[in-house]
Amino acid sequence: MSLKDKRVLITAGPTRVPIDDVRVISNTATAATGFILAKKFKDAGAKVTLVHGVPCDCSLKCRVKVLRFKFFDELNQIITRQLKSGKVDVFIQTAAVSDYKPSLIRRGKISSADKELKLTLVPTVKIIDRVKKLSPDLFLVGFKFEPQALRAALIKEARSLISKSKADLVVANTKSGNKYRAYIVSAKKT
C-alpha cells in the first residue's frame, strides 16, 4: 500500500485525568513511538496529524500538523472530531490512554492537611473501541503494552483488543528491565 497522500492520524504520549484543579493522575508515556511513526509516515509521503499529550520531552524534526491535549476528555474530543471529518485513512493509537478517572473531580485544591485521601475511580470510555464505529473504512492500528509479559500472553491480549476494537493490526509490546519486545498481530490470521 502506497502511503503517498494518505491521511494518517497518530496519537502519542501520556493522558491525564484531573483529581482537583491542581492534581492529576497520569502515566509515564513519553510519546517517542508516536513521534518516530509520524516522521516515518511523513517521509513516506503521508499527510500526518500528530495528537500528543503534554508534557512531552520529544522534539519533532519533521513538518506535520500537531494537535496537543492535556486531559483524556480533550483527547477524546479531538479524535472524535478528526474521525467524523471523514479525512482519516489510517489511525494509529500509540498514546497511553487513561483507563480510569475519578468519579468526582473536586473543585479547587484538596487540602494537604487532610490525613487521608480516598479516590473512587471509574472506567473511561475506550476510545479505540469507538474508532471503527465513527470511521469504519479506515485502517486501525492499536498498541497494547503489558509490562514483563510473556509472548503468549501478549499475543492473547492483542487478539482480544482486535476482537473488541476491530483493529486491523495491534502492536503488542512489553518491557522487562531495559529490554523491549514487540509483536505485530494482524486481524487476518495468516
Coordinates of C-alpha atoms in Angstrom, one line a residue:
M1 CA 0.0 0.0 0.0
S2 CA 1.4 3.4 -1.0
L3 CA 1.3 6.0 1.7
K4 CA 1.5 8.9 -0.7
D5 CA -1.1 11.4 0.3
K6 CA -2.7 9.0 2.8
R7 CA -4.2 10.9 5.8
V8 CA -2.7 9.5 8.9
L9 CA -3.8 10.3 12.5
I10 CA -1.4 9.3 15.2
T11 CA -1.9 9.7 19.0
A12 CA 1.1 9.8 21.3
G13 CA 2.2 10.4 24.9
P14 CA 0.5 10.4 28.2
T15 CA -3.0 11.2 29.1
R16 CA -4.1 12.9 32.3
V17 CA -7.3 12.8 34.3
P18 CA -7.9 15.5 36.9
I19 CA -8.4 14.9 40.7
D20 CA -8.9 18.5 41.5
D21 CA -8.0 21.9 39.9
V22 CA -4.3 21.2 40.7
R23 CA -3.6 17.5 40.8
V24 CA -3.9 14.8 38.1
I25 CA -3.5 11.1 37.6
S26 CA -1.2 10.4 34.6
N27 CA 1.3 7.9 33.3
T28 CA 4.9 7.8 32.2
A29 CA 4.5 7.6 28.4
T30 CA 7.0 9.7 26.5
A31 CA 5.4 10.0 23.0
A32 CA 8.6 8.7 21.5
T33 CA 7.0 5.9 19.5
G34 CA 4.3 8.3 18.1
F35 CA 6.9 10.9 17.1
I36 CA 9.0 8.2 15.3
L37 CA 6.0 6.9 13.4
A38 CA 4.9 10.5 12.5
K39 CA 8.3 11.1 11.0
K40 CA 8.4 7.8 9.1
F41 CA 4.9 8.3 7.7
K42 CA 5.7 11.9 6.7
D43 CA 8.9 10.7 5.0
A44 CA 6.8 8.1 3.1
G45 CA 4.6 10.9 1.7
A46 CA 1.6 10.7 4.1
K47 CA -0.3 13.7 5.4
V48 CA 0.2 13.3 9.1
T49 CA -1.6 14.8 12.1
L50 CA 0.0 14.0 15.4
V51 CA -2.1 14.4 18.5
H52 CA 0.0 14.3 21.6
G53 CA -0.3 14.7 25.3
V54 CA 1.7 17.2 27.4
P55 CA 4.2 17.3 28.8
C56 CA 6.2 15.7 26.1
D57 CA 10.0 15.6 26.0
C58 CA 10.3 14.7 22.3
S59 CA 11.2 17.3 19.7
L60 CA 9.6 16.9 16.3
K61 CA 12.0 17.4 13.5
C62 CA 9.6 16.9 10.7
R63 CA 6.7 19.0 9.4
V64 CA 3.4 17.5 10.5
K65 CA 0.2 19.0 11.8
V66 CA 0.3 18.9 15.6
L67 CA -2.7 19.0 18.0
R68 CA -2.0 19.0 21.7
F69 CA -4.1 17.9 24.6
K70 CA -3.7 17.8 28.4
F71 CA -6.6 15.7 29.5
F72 CA -8.3 12.5 28.5
D73 CA -11.6 14.3 27.6
E74 CA -9.7 16.6 25.3
L75 CA -8.0 13.7 23.5
N76 CA -11.4 12.0 23.1
Q77 CA -13.0 15.2 21.6
I78 CA -10.1 15.7 19.2
I79 CA -10.2 12.1 17.9
T80 CA -14.0 12.2 17.6
R81 CA -13.8 15.5 15.5
Q82 CA -11.0 14.1 13.3
L83 CA -12.7 10.8 12.6
K84 CA -16.1 12.4 12.0
S85 CA -14.5 14.7 9.4
G86 CA -14.0 11.7 7.2
K87 CA -10.5 12.8 6.5
V88 CA -8.5 9.9 8.1
D89 CA -7.3 6.9 6.2
V90 CA -5.0 5.4 8.9
F91 CA -5.4 5.8 12.7
I92 CA -2.5 4.8 15.0
Q93 CA -3.1 4.9 18.7
T94 CA 0.2 4.9 20.5
A95 CA -0.9 7.2 23.3
A96 CA -1.1 5.7 26.7
V97 CA -4.8 6.4 27.2
S98 CA -6.1 6.5 30.8
D99 CA -8.3 3.5 31.6
Y100 CA -9.8 5.1 34.8
K101 CA -10.8 8.6 36.0
P102 CA -12.0 9.9 39.4
S103 CA -15.8 9.5 39.8
L104 CA -15.8 13.1 41.3
I105 CA -13.4 15.9 40.4
R106 CA -13.0 18.3 43.3
R107 CA -13.2 22.0 42.7
G108 CA -10.3 24.0 43.9
K109 CA -7.4 22.2 45.6
I110 CA -7.7 19.4 48.0
S111 CA -6.1 20.4 51.3
S112 CA -2.8 18.7 52.1
A113 CA -3.8 18.9 55.7
D114 CA -6.2 16.0 55.2
K115 CA -4.9 12.9 56.9
E116 CA -6.2 10.6 54.1
L117 CA -7.5 10.9 50.6
K118 CA -9.7 8.2 49.1
L119 CA -10.5 8.3 45.4
T120 CA -13.1 6.2 43.6
L121 CA -12.1 5.5 40.0
V122 CA -14.5 4.6 37.2
P123 CA -13.6 3.4 33.7
T124 CA -13.1 5.9 30.9
V125 CA -14.7 5.2 27.5
K126 CA -12.4 3.0 25.4
I127 CA -11.5 5.4 22.6
I128 CA -10.1 2.6 20.4
D129 CA -13.4 0.7 20.6
R130 CA -15.2 3.7 19.1
V131 CA -12.9 4.4 16.2
K132 CA -14.3 1.9 13.6
K133 CA -17.9 3.0 14.6
L134 CA -17.0 6.6 13.7
S135 CA -14.9 5.7 10.6
P136 CA -15.5 2.1 9.5
D137 CA -13.2 2.2 6.5
L138 CA -10.0 3.4 8.0
F139 CA -7.0 1.2 8.8
L140 CA -6.8 1.0 12.6
V141 CA -3.5 0.2 14.5
G142 CA -3.6 -0.2 18.2
F143 CA -0.9 -0.7 20.8
K144 CA -1.1 -3.0 23.8
F145 CA 1.5 -2.7 26.5
E146 CA 1.9 -5.2 29.2
P147 CA 5.0 -5.0 31.4
Q148 CA 7.0 -8.1 31.9
A149 CA 4.5 -10.2 29.8
L150 CA 5.4 -13.4 28.1
R151 CA 4.9 -13.7 24.3
A152 CA 1.8 -15.9 24.5
A153 CA 0.1 -13.6 27.0
L154 CA 0.9 -10.5 24.8
I155 CA -0.5 -12.2 21.7
K156 CA -3.6 -13.2 23.6
E157 CA -4.1 -9.6 24.7
A158 CA -3.6 -8.3 21.2
R159 CA -6.2 -10.7 19.8
S160 CA -8.6 -9.6 22.5
L161 CA -8.0 -5.9 21.5
I162 CA -8.5 -6.8 17.8
S163 CA -11.8 -8.5 18.7
K164 CA -13.2 -5.6 20.7
S165 CA -12.0 -2.7 18.6
K166 CA -12.0 -4.3 15.1
A167 CA -8.3 -3.1 14.8
D168 CA -6.5 -4.2 11.6
L169 CA -3.2 -4.5 13.5
V170 CA -2.1 -4.4 17.1
V171 CA 1.4 -3.9 18.3
A172 CA 1.7 -5.9 21.5
N173 CA 4.8 -4.7 23.4
T174 CA 6.4 -5.4 26.7
K175 CA 9.4 -4.3 28.7
S176 CA 11.5 -6.3 31.1
G177 CA 14.4 -4.4 32.6
N178 CA 15.9 -2.4 29.8
K179 CA 14.7 -4.9 27.1
Y180 CA 11.7 -4.1 24.9
R181 CA 9.9 -6.6 22.8
A182 CA 7.1 -6.1 20.3
Y183 CA 4.9 -8.4 18.2
I184 CA 2.7 -7.2 15.4
V185 CA -0.6 -9.1 15.4
S186 CA -2.9 -8.9 12.4
A187 CA -6.7 -9.2 12.4
K188 CA -6.1 -11.6 9.4
K189 CA -4.9 -14.9 10.7
T190 CA -2.3 -15.6 8.1

